[in-house]
Amino acid sequence: MGTGERARCETDKSGNTLVEWVEEMSAYIKSLDPNHLVAVGDEGFFNNYEGFRPYGGEAEWAYNGWSGVDWKRLLEIETVDFGTFHLYPSHWGVSPENYAQWGAKWIEDHIKIAKEVGKPVVLEEYGIPKSAPVNRVAIYKLWNDLVYNLGGNGAMFWMLAGIGEGWDRDEKGYYPDYDGFRIVNDESEEAKLIREYAKLFSTGEDTREDTCMFITPKDGQEIKKTVKVRVGVFDYSNTFKGISVGVENLLFEDEIKHLGYGVYGFEFDTTRISDGEHEMFLEAHFRGETVKDTIRVKVVNRAQYVLAEEVDFSRPEEVKNWWNSGTWQAEFKTPDIEWNGEVGNGALQMNVVLPGKGDWEEVRVVRKFDQLPVCEILEYDIYIPDVEGLTGRLRPYAVLNPGWVKIGLDMNNTSIDSGELVSFDGKKYRKFHVRIEFDKTPGVNELHIGVVGDHLEYDGPIFIDNVRLYKKSS
């Protein structure tokens, strides 16, 4: 049994508070039942271990002790029998092109520490939303391979859904896919893969064969401008010789670089081919055989867009459809959000406190949009009162949900003093226009707007105005 689920103590970055609590509680459980296996059930966050860094420097907070978790010290507690860790790169701030490699290093680091400590370790939860712009089958294959090959003791995906009950079921009778992670025991590629690895882990019978898969873009995706292509090579025979990717009359070989963990990649300028549907092929060459994968993509560089939905906050009732969707190292005051009729023609006012101590202090608001699944461009304005001596940066972005797909990360970062200076009713404000181009994401209906302060110490109102969503014209 576990002494806690998602145990964190963000008020004590040293990790001491959580370690002491687990020592006490695990010892108590053992006093009641010394033969019962005990694990913390935590997410596996590190605390500044020498030589341990995240892949690509992304999601540094998971390694630097921010959560108040010290995974190694928790595992070393005598009355803790095995370790657990989770893996959700889409929720943790990792770029989609790095999901596979970031997760692979996270797995490798945990198994390495578990072997040093001398205890079993289980990847207790992992997942990528179905709506994410990646082939999650390829990534799940890579992650399960690593857990098995490196001597981990198990891997459990989130989540397996069965038959729903009453109103809580979808059109096929299953428990609904509320968070985008659901897998059901059917003939989907995800389900087939999981069944194969369940057999491998339980019996040790290894029937895996050399293969290759596109990771990004995923089959059926619309692409434009420059695309970061990522492919996975699964070399079980240790005879891999090379790789090539092609589309139309373009062949990519020399441009392709090994990015680690059997993942290869390059940047593809899609303006080199015409708009429309194209087949991309992947070939991995092994001794004696060549294996292939193909996907269909649609290039849309010349697409035209029209306004799909707009909120200008000109009326107080427009704020009623929005709600506070959370904070990160920041806080909302009371009231958290309200209507303001002085800024612009009206605006949503967030009353916030940003401590200014970190590079990611976030407040979020959310609203449902009917047209969101077909939209590909988001624009909105941020206003902040022009306060003398205010320094730091803004890092605005957004999230599409279900699936918690982050869009626009670090695309609109700017210093607080770079905003356009505007005046309303004699008061001065800094205006920041945010524009985010993103992949059309079927199944989403919530837009979360995140305003992030980067060492921005501020206590007061932040205003959101002119939220616009654009879709491709027919």
CSV table of C-alpha atoms in Angstrom, one decimal:
chain,number,residue,atom,x,y,z
A,1,MET,CA,0.0,0.0,0.0
A,2,GLY,CA,1.1,3.6,-0.4
A,3,THR,CA,1.6,6.2,2.3
A,4,GLY,CA,0.4,8.9,0.0
A,5,GLU,CA,-0.8,9.6,-3.5
A,6,ARG,CA,1.0,12.4,-5.4
A,7,ALA,CA,2.8,13.3,-2.2
A,8,ARG,CA,4.4,16.8,-2.4
A,9,CYS,CA,5.4,19.5,0.1
A,10,GLU,CA,6.0,22.7,-1.9
A,11,THR,CA,6.5,24.7,1.2
A,12,ASP,CA,9.7,22.9,2.1
A,13,LYS,CA,11.9,22.6,-1.0
A,14,SER,CA,14.6,20.7,1.0
A,15,GLY,CA,12.3,17.6,1.0
A,16,ASN,CA,12.9,17.1,4.8
A,17,THR,CA,9.2,17.5,5.7
A,18,LEU,CA,8.0,14.8,3.3
A,19,VAL,CA,10.9,12.5,4.2
A,20,GLU,CA,10.1,12.8,7.9
A,21,TRP,CA,6.4,12.2,7.3
A,22,VAL,CA,7.0,9.1,5.2
A,23,GLU,CA,9.5,7.7,7.8
A,24,GLU,CA,6.8,8.1,10.5
A,25,MET,CA,3.9,6.7,8.5
A,26,SER,CA,5.7,3.8,6.8
A,27,ALA,CA,7.1,2.7,10.1
A,28,TYR,CA,3.6,2.8,11.6
A,29,ILE,CA,2.2,0.7,8.7
A,30,LYS,CA,5.0,-1.8,9.2
A,31,SER,CA,4.2,-2.0,12.9
A,32,LEU,CA,0.7,-3.1,12.0
A,33,ASP,CA,1.7,-5.5,9.3
A,34,PRO,CA,5.4,-6.1,8.8
A,35,ASN,CA,4.8,-8.3,5.7
A,36,HIS,CA,2.8,-5.6,3.8
A,37,LEU,CA,4.7,-4.0,1.0
A,38,VAL,CA,4.8,-0.2,1.3
A,39,ALA,CA,5.5,2.5,-1.3
A,40,VAL,CA,5.1,6.2,-1.2
A,41,GLY,CA,3.1,6.5,-4.4
A,42,ASP,CA,4.8,9.7,-5.3
A,43,GLU,CA,5.6,11.1,-8.7
A,44,GLY,CA,9.3,10.7,-8.5
A,45,PHE,CA,10.6,14.3,-8.4
A,46,PHE,CA,14.3,14.8,-7.8
A,47,ASN,CA,16.1,17.3,-5.6
A,48,ASN,CA,19.2,18.6,-7.3
A,49,TYR,CA,21.1,15.4,-7.6
A,50,GLU,CA,24.7,15.8,-8.9
A,51,GLY,CA,25.0,14.8,-12.5
A,52,PHE,CA,21.2,14.5,-13.1
A,53,ARG,CA,19.6,17.0,-15.5
A,54,PRO,CA,16.5,16.8,-17.6
A,55,TYR,CA,16.7,16.1,-21.3
A,56,GLY,CA,17.0,19.3,-23.2
A,57,GLY,CA,16.8,21.3,-20.0
A,58,GLU,CA,13.0,21.2,-20.1
A,59,ALA,CA,10.7,20.8,-17.0
A,60,GLU,CA,13.7,21.6,-14.8
A,61,TRP,CA,11.4,21.9,-11.9
A,62,ALA,CA,11.0,18.1,-11.8
A,63,TYR,CA,14.7,17.8,-11.1
A,64,ASN,CA,15.4,20.9,-8.9
A,65,GLY,CA,13.4,20.1,-5.8
A,66,TRP,CA,10.6,22.6,-6.4
A,67,SER,CA,7.9,20.2,-5.4
A,68,GLY,CA,9.5,19.4,-2.0
A,69,VAL,CA,10.0,15.8,-3.0
A,70,ASP,CA,13.4,14.1,-2.7
A,71,TRP,CA,12.8,10.7,-4.4
A,72,LYS,CA,16.1,9.1,-3.6
A,73,ARG,CA,15.9,9.9,0.1
A,74,LEU,CA,12.3,8.5,0.2
A,75,LEU,CA,13.4,5.3,-1.5
A,76,GLU,CA,16.3,4.9,1.0
A,77,ILE,CA,13.9,4.9,4.0
A,78,GLU,CA,14.1,1.4,5.5
A,79,THR,CA,10.4,0.9,5.8
A,80,VAL,CA,9.7,1.8,2.2
A,81,ASP,CA,10.0,-1.4,0.1
A,82,PHE,CA,9.9,-0.1,-3.5
A,83,GLY,CA,9.9,3.1,-5.5
A,84,THR,CA,7.3,4.6,-7.8
A,85,PHE,CA,7.4,7.4,-10.3
A,86,HIS,CA,5.0,9.0,-12.9
A,87,LEU,CA,5.6,10.4,-16.4
A,88,TYR,CA,3.3,13.1,-17.9
A,89,PRO,CA,5.5,15.3,-20.2
A,90,SER,CA,2.6,17.0,-21.8
A,91,HIS,CA,1.4,18.3,-18.4
A,92,TRP,CA,4.9,19.0,-17.1
A,93,GLY,CA,5.9,21.6,-19.7
A,94,VAL,CA,7.9,19.5,-22.2
A,95,SER,CA,7.7,20.3,-25.9
A,96,PRO,CA,6.0,17.6,-28.0
A,97,GLU,CA,9.1,16.9,-30.1
A,98,ASN,CA,10.9,16.0,-26.8
A,99,TYR,CA,8.2,13.9,-25.1
A,100,ALA,CA,9.9,10.6,-26.1
A,101,GLN,CA,13.5,11.5,-25.2
A,102,TRP,CA,12.6,13.5,-22.1
A,103,GLY,CA,10.6,10.6,-20.8
A,104,ALA,CA,13.3,8.1,-21.7
A,105,LYS,CA,15.9,9.9,-19.7
A,106,TRP,CA,13.4,10.3,-16.8
A,107,ILE,CA,13.0,6.5,-16.8
A,108,GLU,CA,16.7,5.9,-17.1
A,109,ASP,CA,17.5,8.2,-14.2
A,110,HIS,CA,15.0,6.6,-11.9
A,111,ILE,CA,16.1,3.0,-12.6
A,112,LYS,CA,19.7,4.0,-12.2
A,113,ILE,CA,19.0,5.4,-8.7
A,114,ALA,CA,16.8,2.5,-7.7
A,115,LYS,CA,19.7,0.1,-8.6
A,116,GLU,CA,22.1,2.2,-6.5
A,117,VAL,CA,19.7,2.0,-3.6
A,118,GLY,CA,19.0,-1.7,-4.2
A,119,LYS,CA,15.2,-1.6,-4.3
A,120,PRO,CA,12.6,-2.3,-7.0
A,121,VAL,CA,11.0,0.5,-9.0
A,122,VAL,CA,7.8,0.8,-10.9
A,123,LEU,CA,6.7,3.4,-13.5
A,124,GLU,CA,3.4,3.7,-11.7
A,125,GLU,CA,1.6,6.1,-14.1
A,126,TYR,CA,2.4,7.4,-17.6
A,127,GLY,CA,0.4,8.9,-20.3
A,128,ILE,CA,0.2,11.2,-23.3
A,129,PRO,CA,-3.2,12.7,-24.3
A,130,LYS,CA,-4.8,11.2,-27.5
A,131,SER,CA,-5.1,14.8,-28.8
A,132,ALA,CA,-1.4,15.5,-28.5
A,133,PRO,CA,0.4,16.1,-31.8
A,134,VAL,CA,2.5,12.9,-31.5
A,135,ASN,CA,2.2,9.2,-32.2
A,136,ARG,CA,1.8,8.0,-28.6
A,137,VAL,CA,2.0,4.4,-29.7
A,138,ALA,CA,5.7,4.9,-30.7
A,139,ILE,CA,6.4,6.7,-27.5
A,140,TYR,CA,4.7,4.1,-25.3
A,141,LYS,CA,6.7,1.4,-27.1
A,142,LEU,CA,10.0,3.3,-26.4
A,143,TRP,CA,9.2,3.8,-22.7
A,144,ASN,CA,8.1,0.2,-22.1
A,145,ASP,CA,11.3,-1.0,-23.9
A,146,LEU,CA,13.4,1.1,-21.6
A,147,VAL,CA,11.7,0.0,-18.4
A,148,TYR,CA,12.1,-3.7,-19.4
A,149,ASN,CA,15.6,-3.5,-20.9
A,150,LEU,CA,17.0,-1.5,-18.0
A,151,GLY,CA,15.6,-3.8,-15.4
A,152,GLY,CA,12.7,-1.8,-14.1
A,153,ASN,CA,10.0,-3.8,-12.3
A,154,GLY,CA,6.9,-2.7,-14.1
A,155,ALA,CA,5.1,0.0,-16.1
A,156,MET,CA,1.5,1.0,-15.7
A,157,PHE,CA,-0.2,3.4,-18.2
A,158,TRP,CA,-3.0,5.8,-17.3
A,159,MET,CA,-5.7,4.7,-17.8
A,160,LEU,CA,-7.7,1.5,-18.7
A,161,ALA,CA,-11.4,2.2,-18.9
A,162,GLY,CA,-14.1,-0.3,-18.6
A,163,ILE,CA,-17.9,-0.2,-19.1
A,164,GLY,CA,-19.4,3.0,-17.7
A,165,GLU,CA,-22.5,3.1,-15.5
A,166,GLY,CA,-25.6,5.2,-15.9
A,167,TRP,CA,-25.0,8.7,-17.3
A,168,ASP,CA,-21.2,8.2,-16.9
A,169,ARG,CA,-20.6,6.4,-20.2
A,170,ASP,CA,-19.9,7.4,-23.8
A,171,GLU,CA,-21.7,6.4,-27.0
A,172,LYS,CA,-20.0,3.0,-27.0
A,173,GLY,CA,-20.8,2.3,-23.3
A,174,TYR,CA,-17.3,3.0,-22.0
A,175,TYR,CA,-16.3,5.2,-19.1
A,176,PRO,CA,-15.8,8.6,-20.9
A,177,ASP,CA,-12.4,9.8,-21.9
A,178,TYR,CA,-12.4,12.8,-19.6
A,179,ASP,CA,-8.7,13.6,-19.7
A,180,GLY,CA,-7.7,12.2,-23.1
A,181,PHE,CA,-5.5,9.4,-21.7
A,182,ARG,CA,-8.1,6.6,-21.9
A,183,ILE,CA,-7.3,3.2,-23.4
A,184,VAL,CA,-9.9,0.5,-23.7
A,185,ASN,CA,-9.3,-3.2,-24.2
A,186,ASP,CA,-10.1,-3.2,-27.9
A,187,GLU,CA,-8.1,-3.6,-31.2
A,188,SER,CA,-6.6,-0.1,-31.1
A,189,GLU,CA,-2.8,0.1,-31.6
A,190,GLU,CA,-2.4,1.3,-28.0
A,191,ALA,CA,-4.3,-1.7,-26.6
A,192,LYS,CA,-2.4,-4.2,-28.8
A,193,LEU,CA,0.9,-2.7,-27.6
A,194,ILE,CA,0.0,-2.8,-24.0
A,195,ARG,CA,-1.1,-6.5,-24.3
A,196,GLU,CA,2.2,-7.3,-25.9
A,197,TYR,CA,4.2,-5.7,-23.1
A,198,ALA,CA,2.1,-7.2,-20.4
A,199,LYS,CA,3.0,-10.6,-21.8
A,200,LEU,CA,6.7,-9.6,-22.1
A,201,PHE,CA,6.9,-8.4,-18.5
A,202,SER,CA,5.0,-11.4,-17.1
A,203,THR,CA,6.6,-14.2,-19.1
A,204,GLY,CA,9.9,-12.9,-20.4
A,205,GLU,CA,9.1,-14.3,-23.8
A,206,ASP,CA,10.6,-11.7,-26.2
A,207,THR,CA,9.0,-11.6,-29.6
A,208,ARG,CA,9.9,-8.0,-30.5
A,209,GLU,CA,11.1,-7.3,-34.0
A,210,ASP,CA,13.1,-4.5,-35.5
A,211,THR,CA,10.9,-1.7,-36.6
A,212,CYS,CA,10.6,2.1,-37.0
A,213,MET,CA,7.8,4.6,-36.4
A,214,PHE,CA,7.0,8.3,-37.0
A,215,ILE,CA,6.7,10.1,-33.7
A,216,THR,CA,6.0,13.6,-35.1
A,217,PRO,CA,4.1,14.6,-37.2
A,218,LYS,CA,1.4,12.0,-36.5
A,219,ASP,CA,-0.7,10.4,-39.2
A,220,GLY,CA,-3.4,12.7,-40.5
A,221,GLN,CA,-1.9,15.9,-39.1
A,222,GLU,CA,-2.0,19.3,-40.8
A,223,ILE,CA,1.4,20.8,-41.0
A,224,LYS,CA,2.9,24.2,-42.0
A,225,LYS,CA,6.0,26.2,-41.9
A,226,THR,CA,8.9,24.3,-40.3
A,227,VAL,CA,8.1,21.0,-38.7
A,228,LYS,CA,10.3,19.1,-36.2
A,229,VAL,CA,10.2,15.5,-37.5
A,230,ARG,CA,11.0,12.8,-35.0
A,231,VAL,CA,11.1,9.1,-35.6
A,232,GLY,CA,11.8,6.1,-33.4
A,233,VAL,CA,14.1,3.2,-34.4
A,234,PHE,CA,13.6,0.0,-32.5
A,235,ASP,CA,16.8,-2.0,-33.0
A,236,TYR,CA,16.4,-5.4,-31.2
A,237,SER,CA,18.9,-7.2,-33.4
A,238,ASN,CA,21.7,-4.6,-32.8
A,239,THR,CA,22.2,-4.4,-36.6
A,240,PHE,CA,20.8,-0.9,-37.4
A,241,LYS,CA,22.7,0.8,-40.2
A,242,GLY,CA,20.8,3.9,-41.2
A,243,ILE,CA,17.6,5.8,-41.8
A,244,SER,CA,15.9,7.9,-44.4
A,245,VAL,CA,12.7,10.0,-44.6
A,246,GLY,CA,11.0,11.1,-47.8
A,247,VAL,CA,8.1,13.2,-49.1
A,248,GLU,CA,7.4,14.0,-52.7
A,249,ASN,CA,10.8,14.4,-54.4
A,250,LEU,CA,12.6,15.2,-51.2
A,251,LEU,CA,14.8,12.7,-49.5
A,252,PHE,CA,16.3,13.3,-46.0
A,253,GLU,CA,19.3,11.3,-44.9
A,254,ASP,CA,22.3,13.5,-44.0
A,255,GLU,CA,20.1,16.0,-42.2
A,256,ILE,CA,18.9,13.4,-39.7
A,257,LYS,CA,20.6,13.4,-36.3
A,258,HIS,CA,20.4,10.9,-33.5
A,259,LEU,CA,18.8,12.6,-30.5
A,260,GLY,CA,19.2,9.8,-28.1
A,261,TYR,CA,17.3,6.7,-27.0
A,262,GLY,CA,16.8,5.5,-30.6
A,263,VAL,CA,15.0,8.8,-31.6
A,264,TYR,CA,16.2,10.6,-34.7
A,265,GLY,CA,15.1,14.0,-36.0
A,266,PHE,CA,15.5,16.9,-38.3
A,267,GLU,CA,13.7,20.1,-39.3
A,268,PHE,CA,11.5,20.0,-42.4
A,269,ASP,CA,10.6,23.2,-44.2
A,270,THR,CA,7.2,22.4,-45.6
A,271,THR,CA,7.2,25.4,-48.0
A,272,ARG,CA,9.4,23.2,-50.2
A,273,ILE,CA,6.4,21.2,-51.3
A,274,SER,CA,2.9,22.2,-52.4
A,275,ASP,CA,-0.1,22.6,-50.2
A,276,GLY,CA,-2.3,19.6,-50.0
A,277,GLU,CA,-2.1,15.9,-48.9
A,278,HIS,CA,1.2,14.1,-49.0
A,279,GLU,CA,2.6,10.7,-48.0
A,280,MET,CA,5.7,10.7,-45.9
A,281,PHE,CA,7.7,7.5,-45.7
A,282,LEU,CA,10.3,6.3,-43.2
A,283,GLU,CA,12.8,3.6,-43.9
A,284,ALA,CA,15.2,2.1,-41.3
A,285,HIS,CA,17.9,-0.2,-42.7
A,286,PHE,CA,19.1,-3.2,-40.7
A,287,ARG,CA,21.4,-5.9,-41.7
A,288,GLY,CA,19.5,-8.0,-44.2
A,289,GLU,CA,16.3,-6.0,-44.2
A,290,THR,CA,14.6,-2.6,-44.4
A,291,VAL,CA,11.5,-1.8,-42.4
A,292,LYS,CA,9.1,1.0,-43.3
A,293,ASP,CA,6.5,3.3,-41.9
A,294,THR,CA,4.2,5.8,-43.7
A,295,ILE,CA,1.9,8.6,-42.7
A,296,ARG,CA,-0.4,11.0,-44.5
A,297,VAL,CA,0.0,14.7,-43.8
A,298,LYS,CA,-1.7,17.8,-45.1
A,299,VAL,CA,0.4,20.9,-45.9
A,300,VAL,CA,-1.6,24.1,-45.3
A,301,ASN,CA,0.9,27.0,-45.7
A,302,ARG,CA,-1.4,29.0,-48.0
A,303,ALA,CA,-4.6,28.4,-45.9
A,304,GLN,CA,-6.8,31.4,-45.2
A,305,TYR,CA,-8.4,31.9,-41.8
A,306,VAL,CA,-11.7,33.5,-40.6
A,307,LEU,CA,-12.9,34.5,-37.2
A,308,ALA,CA,-14.7,31.6,-35.5
A,309,GLU,CA,-15.4,32.9,-32.0
A,310,GLU,CA,-14.7,36.2,-30.1
A,311,VAL,CA,-15.1,37.5,-26.6
A,312,ASP,CA,-14.5,41.3,-26.2
A,313,PHE,CA,-15.8,41.6,-22.6
A,314,SER,CA,-17.9,44.7,-23.6
A,315,ARG,CA,-20.7,43.4,-21.2
A,316,PRO,CA,-20.3,42.3,-17.6
A,317,GLU,CA,-22.2,39.0,-18.3
A,318,GLU,CA,-19.3,37.9,-20.6
A,319,VAL,CA,-17.1,37.3,-17.6
A,320,LYS,CA,-19.7,34.9,-16.1
A,321,ASN,CA,-18.7,32.2,-18.6
A,322,TRP,CA,-15.1,32.2,-17.3
A,323,TRP,CA,-13.7,30.7,-14.2
A,324,ASN,CA,-10.4,30.5,-12.3
A,325,SER,CA,-8.6,27.3,-13.5
A,326,GLY,CA,-5.7,27.4,-11.1
A,327,THR,CA,-2.3,28.8,-10.2
A,328,TRP,CA,1.3,27.7,-10.0
A,329,GLN,CA,3.6,29.4,-7.4
A,330,ALA,CA,1.2,32.4,-7.5
A,331,GLU,CA,-2.2,33.1,-6.1
A,332,PHE,CA,-5.6,34.6,-6.8
A,333,LYS,CA,-7.0,37.2,-4.4
A,334,THR,CA,-10.7,37.7,-3.6
A,335,PRO,CA,-12.5,38.1,-5.8
A,336,ASP,CA,-10.4,36.0,-8.2
A,337,ILE,CA,-11.9,37.3,-11.4
A,338,GLU,CA,-14.4,40.1,-12.2
A,339,TRP,CA,-15.5,42.5,-15.0
A,340,ASN,CA,-13.7,45.8,-15.4
A,341,GLY,CA,-15.4,48.5,-17.6
A,342,GLU,CA,-12.5,51.0,-17.6
A,343,VAL,CA,-9.9,49.0,-19.5
A,344,GLY,CA,-10.6,49.0,-23.3
A,345,ASN,CA,-14.2,48.5,-24.0
A,346,GLY,CA,-14.3,46.2,-21.0
A,347,ALA,CA,-12.0,43.4,-19.8
A,348,LEU,CA,-11.8,40.4,-17.6
A,349,GLN,CA,-9.9,41.4,-14.5
A,350,MET,CA,-7.7,38.8,-12.6
A,351,ASN,CA,-6.7,39.9,-9.1
A,352,VAL,CA,-3.4,38.2,-8.5
A,353,VAL,CA,-0.2,38.0,-6.5
A,354,LEU,CA,3.0,37.0,-8.3
A,355,PRO,CA,5.8,36.6,-5.7
A,356,GLY,CA,8.6,37.3,-8.3
A,357,LYS,CA,10.8,34.6,-6.9
A,358,GLY,CA,10.7,32.1,-9.8
A,359,ASP,CA,10.7,31.9,-13.6
A,360,TRP,CA,7.2,30.3,-13.7
A,361,GLU,CA,4.5,31.9,-11.5
A,362,GLU,CA,1.2,31.3,-13.2
A,363,VAL,CA,-2.5,32.2,-13.0
A,364,ARG,CA,-5.1,30.8,-15.4
A,365,VAL,CA,-8.6,31.4,-16.5
A,366,VAL,CA,-10.8,29.2,-18.6
A,367,ARG,CA,-13.9,29.2,-20.8
A,368,LYS,CA,-15.6,26.7,-23.1
A,369,PHE,CA,-15.7,27.4,-26.8
A,370,ASP,CA,-17.9,25.4,-29.2
A,371,GLN,CA,-15.6,26.0,-32.2
A,372,LEU,CA,-12.4,25.2,-30.4
A,373,PRO,CA,-11.9,21.8,-32.1
A,374,VAL,CA,-11.6,23.3,-35.5
A,375,CYS,CA,-9.6,26.4,-34.6
A,376,GLU,CA,-5.9,26.9,-35.3
A,377,ILE,CA,-5.1,30.5,-34.3
A,378,LEU,CA,-5.6,32.2,-30.9
A,379,GLU,CA,-5.2,35.8,-30.2
A,380,TYR,CA,-5.8,37.8,-27.0
A,381,ASP,CA,-4.5,41.0,-25.3
A,382,ILE,CA,-3.0,41.4,-21.8
A,383,TYR,CA,-3.0,44.7,-20.0
A,384,ILE,CA,-1.0,45.4,-16.8
A,385,PRO,CA,-1.0,48.8,-15.0
A,386,ASP,CA,2.2,50.7,-15.7
A,387,VAL,CA,3.8,50.5,-12.3
A,388,GLU,CA,7.1,52.4,-11.8
A,389,GLY,CA,10.0,50.1,-11.1
A,390,LEU,CA,8.2,46.9,-12.3
A,391,THR,CA,10.7,44.4,-13.8
A,392,GLY,CA,10.6,40.9,-15.0
A,393,ARG,CA,9.0,39.0,-18.0
A,394,LEU,CA,5.7,37.7,-19.1
A,395,ARG,CA,5.4,34.2,-20.5
A,396,PRO,CA,1.8,33.9,-21.8
A,397,TYR,CA,0.5,30.7,-23.3
A,398,ALA,CA,-2.7,28.6,-23.4
A,399,VAL,CA,-4.0,25.1,-22.8
A,400,LEU,CA,-6.6,23.0,-24.7
A,401,ASN,CA,-8.6,20.5,-22.7
A,402,PRO,CA,-9.5,17.6,-22.4
A,403,GLY,CA,-6.0,16.4,-22.9
A,404,TRP,CA,-4.2,19.4,-21.4
A,405,VAL,CA,-2.5,20.2,-24.6
A,406,LYS,CA,-0.2,23.2,-24.1
A,407,ILE,CA,0.1,25.7,-26.9
A,408,GLY,CA,2.3,28.7,-27.4
A,409,LEU,CA,4.9,27.9,-24.8
A,410,ASP,CA,7.6,30.5,-24.9
A,411,MET,CA,6.3,31.9,-28.3
A,412,ASN,CA,5.3,35.3,-26.8
A,413,ASN,CA,7.8,35.8,-24.0
A,414,THR,CA,8.6,39.5,-23.4
A,415,SER,CA,9.9,41.9,-20.8
A,416,ILE,CA,7.4,43.8,-18.8
A,417,ASP,CA,8.7,47.2,-20.0
A,418,SER,CA,8.4,46.2,-23.7
A,419,GLY,CA,4.6,46.5,-23.7
A,420,GLU,CA,2.9,49.2,-25.7
A,421,LEU,CA,2.0,52.1,-23.4
A,422,VAL,CA,-1.7,52.9,-23.6
A,423,SER,CA,-4.1,55.0,-21.5
A,424,PHE,CA,-7.7,54.5,-20.4
A,425,ASP,CA,-9.5,57.2,-18.3
A,426,GLY,CA,-6.2,58.8,-17.5
A,427,LYS,CA,-4.5,55.6,-16.3
A,428,LYS,CA,-1.6,54.1,-18.1
A,429,TYR,CA,-1.2,50.4,-18.9
A,430,ARG,CA,1.2,48.1,-20.7
A,431,LYS,CA,-0.5,46.2,-23.5
A,432,PHE,CA,0.8,42.8,-24.8
A,433,HIS,CA,-0.8,41.2,-27.8
A,434,VAL,CA,-0.5,37.4,-27.8
A,435,ARG,CA,-0.8,35.3,-31.0
A,436,ILE,CA,-0.5,31.5,-31.0
A,437,GLU,CA,-0.7,29.2,-34.0
A,438,PHE,CA,-1.4,25.6,-33.1
A,439,ASP,CA,-2.5,22.3,-34.5
A,440,LYS,CA,-6.2,21.7,-34.9
A,441,THR,CA,-7.2,19.5,-32.0
A,442,PRO,CA,-10.3,17.4,-32.2
A,443,GLY,CA,-12.2,16.7,-29.0
A,444,VAL,CA,-11.2,19.8,-27.0
A,445,ASN,CA,-13.8,22.3,-25.7
A,446,GLU,CA,-12.0,24.3,-23.0
A,447,LEU,CA,-9.5,27.1,-23.6
A,448,HIS,CA,-7.3,27.9,-20.6
A,449,ILE,CA,-5.4,31.2,-20.8
A,450,GLY,CA,-2.2,31.2,-18.7
A,451,VAL,CA,-0.4,34.4,-17.7
A,452,VAL,CA,3.0,33.5,-16.3
A,453,GLY,CA,5.4,35.8,-14.5
A,454,ASP,CA,9.1,35.3,-14.8
A,455,HIS,CA,10.7,37.0,-11.8
A,456,LEU,CA,7.9,39.4,-12.0
A,457,GLU,CA,7.0,40.7,-8.5
A,458,TYR,CA,3.5,42.1,-8.8
A,459,ASP,CA,0.4,42.4,-6.6
A,460,GLY,CA,-2.7,43.7,-8.4
A,461,PRO,CA,-5.0,43.3,-11.4
A,462,ILE,CA,-4.1,41.7,-14.7
A,463,PHE,CA,-6.6,42.2,-17.6
A,464,ILE,CA,-7.5,39.9,-20.4
A,465,ASP,CA,-9.3,41.3,-23.5
A,466,ASN,CA,-10.2,40.6,-27.1
A,467,VAL,CA,-10.0,36.8,-27.1
A,468,ARG,CA,-10.3,35.6,-30.7
A,469,LEU,CA,-10.2,32.1,-32.2
A,470,TYR,CA,-9.7,31.6,-35.9
A,471,LYS,CA,-10.4,28.6,-38.1
A,472,LYS,CA,-9.5,27.7,-41.7
A,473,SER,CA,-11.9,29.1,-44.3
A,474,SER,CA,-13.8,26.5,-46.2
